[in-house]
Short mmCIF file of C-alpha atoms in Angstrom, two decimals:
data_model
loop_
_atom_site.label_atom_id
_atom_site.label_comp_id
_atom_site.label_asym_id
_atom_site.label_seq_id
_atom_site.Cartn_x
_atom_site.Cartn_y
_atom_site.Cartn_z
CA MET A 26 -1.09 -57.30 -86.12
CA THR A 27 2.36 -57.48 -84.78
CA PRO A 28 2.96 -58.20 -81.15
CA LYS A 29 4.21 -55.32 -79.18
CA ALA A 30 7.79 -55.64 -78.08
CA THR A 31 8.26 -55.28 -74.42
CA PRO A 32 11.00 -52.82 -73.53
CA VAL A 33 14.18 -54.53 -72.31
CA LEU A 34 15.36 -53.14 -69.01
CA PRO A 35 19.10 -53.05 -68.43
CA GLU A 36 20.30 -55.53 -65.80
CA SER A 37 21.15 -54.15 -62.42
CA PRO A 38 24.73 -54.49 -61.20
CA LEU A 39 23.60 -57.04 -58.61
CA ASP A 40 22.09 -59.24 -61.34
CA GLN A 41 25.28 -59.01 -63.37
CA LEU A 42 27.37 -60.08 -60.31
CA LEU A 43 25.03 -62.99 -59.50
CA LYS A 44 25.44 -64.39 -63.07
CA ASN A 45 29.21 -64.69 -62.56
CA LYS A 46 29.62 -68.18 -61.02
CA TYR A 47 33.30 -67.72 -60.16
CA LEU A 48 32.47 -64.64 -58.11
CA LEU A 49 29.77 -66.54 -56.26
CA ILE A 50 32.13 -69.38 -55.44
CA GLY A 51 34.77 -66.93 -54.19
CA MET A 52 32.25 -65.12 -52.00
CA GLY A 53 31.09 -68.47 -50.52
CA VAL A 54 34.63 -69.54 -49.70
CA GLY A 55 35.40 -66.15 -48.17
CA LEU A 56 32.29 -66.37 -46.02
CA LEU A 57 33.29 -69.82 -44.76
CA VAL A 58 36.80 -68.67 -43.92
CA LEU A 59 35.44 -65.66 -42.03
CA LEU A 60 33.02 -67.88 -40.13
CA GLY A 61 35.89 -70.25 -39.20
CA VAL A 62 38.05 -67.43 -37.91
CA VAL A 63 35.21 -66.10 -35.76
CA ILE A 64 34.53 -69.56 -34.25
CA ILE A 65 38.24 -70.10 -33.46
CA ALA A 66 38.46 -66.61 -31.86
CA VAL A 67 35.46 -67.29 -29.65
CA LYS A 68 36.81 -70.66 -28.56
CA PHE A 69 40.20 -69.10 -27.77
CA ALA A 70 38.64 -66.31 -25.76
CA ARG A 71 36.55 -68.77 -23.74
CA SER A 72 39.43 -71.11 -22.99
CA ARG A 73 41.62 -68.19 -21.98
CA GLY A 74 39.01 -66.87 -19.58
CA ARG A 75 38.64 -70.17 -17.75
CA ARG A 76 42.27 -70.65 -16.81
CA GLY A 77 42.09 -68.62 -13.60
CA MET A 78 38.75 -70.03 -12.42
CA ASP A 79 37.46 -73.25 -10.96
CA VAL A 80 35.08 -75.52 -12.84
CA ASP A 81 32.12 -73.60 -11.39
CA GLY A 82 33.40 -70.36 -12.87
CA GLN A 83 34.12 -68.92 -9.43
CA LEU A 84 37.36 -67.76 -7.83
CA PRO A 85 39.15 -70.20 -5.57
CA ALA A 86 37.97 -70.29 -1.98
CA GLY A 87 39.65 -67.97 0.45
CA THR A 88 38.97 -65.02 2.65
CA PRO A 89 39.95 -61.47 1.90
CA GLY A 90 42.19 -61.53 4.95
CA ASP A 91 44.23 -64.37 3.47
CA LEU A 92 44.69 -62.49 0.24
CA GLY A 93 45.79 -59.40 2.17
CA LYS A 94 48.31 -61.39 4.14
CA GLN A 95 49.71 -62.92 0.97
CA ILE A 96 50.12 -59.49 -0.62
CA GLU A 97 51.80 -58.12 2.53
CA ALA A 98 54.15 -61.10 2.64
CA THR A 99 55.06 -60.63 -1.01
CA LEU A 100 55.70 -56.90 -0.52
CA ALA A 101 57.86 -57.50 2.58
CA GLU A 102 59.85 -60.14 0.70
CA GLN A 103 60.42 -57.75 -2.21
CA THR A 104 61.45 -54.93 0.13
CA ALA A 105 63.95 -57.19 1.91
CA LEU A 106 65.39 -58.33 -1.43
CA ARG A 107 65.72 -54.77 -2.62
CA GLN A 108 67.51 -53.70 0.61
CA LYS A 109 69.85 -56.68 0.31
CA GLN A 110 70.67 -55.71 -3.29
CA GLU A 111 71.37 -52.13 -2.24
CA THR A 112 73.72 -53.20 0.58
CA ASP A 113 75.50 -55.64 -1.81
CA ALA A 114 75.93 -52.83 -4.33
CA LEU A 115 77.32 -50.47 -1.68
CA ASN A 116 79.65 -53.16 -0.39
CA ALA A 117 80.87 -53.81 -3.93
CA LEU A 118 82.14 -50.23 -4.18
CA LYS A 119 85.79 -50.21 -3.21
CA LEU A 120 86.38 -46.93 -1.48
CA PRO A 121 89.83 -46.02 -0.31
CA PRO A 122 90.38 -46.01 3.42
CA VAL A 123 89.99 -42.60 5.07
CA THR A 124 93.40 -41.33 6.04
CA LYS A 125 94.50 -38.38 8.16
CA LYS A 126 95.51 -36.51 4.99
CA ALA A 127 92.04 -37.00 3.47
CA GLU A 128 90.37 -35.72 6.68
CA VAL A 129 92.60 -32.60 6.76
CA LEU A 130 92.00 -31.92 3.07
CA THR A 131 88.22 -32.29 3.47
CA LYS A 132 88.24 -29.91 6.45
CA HIS A 133 90.36 -27.35 4.59
CA ILE A 134 88.20 -27.44 1.45
CA GLY A 135 85.06 -27.05 3.60
CA GLU A 136 86.50 -24.03 5.40
CA GLN A 137 87.62 -22.43 2.16
CA ALA A 138 84.20 -23.02 0.59
CA LYS A 139 82.55 -21.23 3.49
CA LYS A 140 84.89 -18.24 3.23
CA ASP A 141 84.84 -17.71 -0.58
CA THR A 142 82.82 -19.89 -2.87
CA THR A 143 84.29 -18.71 -6.24
CA PRO A 144 87.72 -20.46 -6.03
CA MET A 145 86.06 -23.66 -4.79
CA ALA A 146 83.61 -23.57 -7.66
CA HIS A 147 86.59 -23.33 -10.05
CA VAL A 148 88.24 -26.29 -8.31
CA LEU A 149 85.08 -28.32 -8.68
CA ARG A 150 84.75 -27.40 -12.36
CA ALA A 151 88.35 -28.45 -12.95
CA TRP A 152 87.75 -31.78 -11.25
CA MET A 153 84.59 -32.40 -13.27
CA SER A 154 86.31 -31.50 -16.57
CA GLU A 155 89.17 -33.90 -15.72
CA ALA A 156 86.64 -36.63 -14.99
CA LYS A 157 85.01 -36.15 -18.42
CA ASN A 158 88.35 -36.40 -20.20
#
């Protein structure tokens, strides 16, 4: 009697991968690198979150009124600075002094614009085209 041969089953793809030792080493190293990156990211996130807090993990002591006063003071300071910058910019513009001739010309142009707007529109267009060139 001859012994019966057991049928040989083909290896699964997982078994084939597990036999390759270089692949196993690479997967182990990759897993360690990934674990290291996760640990560093968690430590970084924790240290970043603690910067604005006390040791207890609470906000610094103070009343809401103090915070409101600080915000109002900051806004008032910014508004004053913005107004000062605007006045400095306006003072930096060197406008010619208003003469009698300029006043008469302004009055005449205003009167003509009220009477008939078409010629004044042409004058304005001419001035604007000269300014572009």
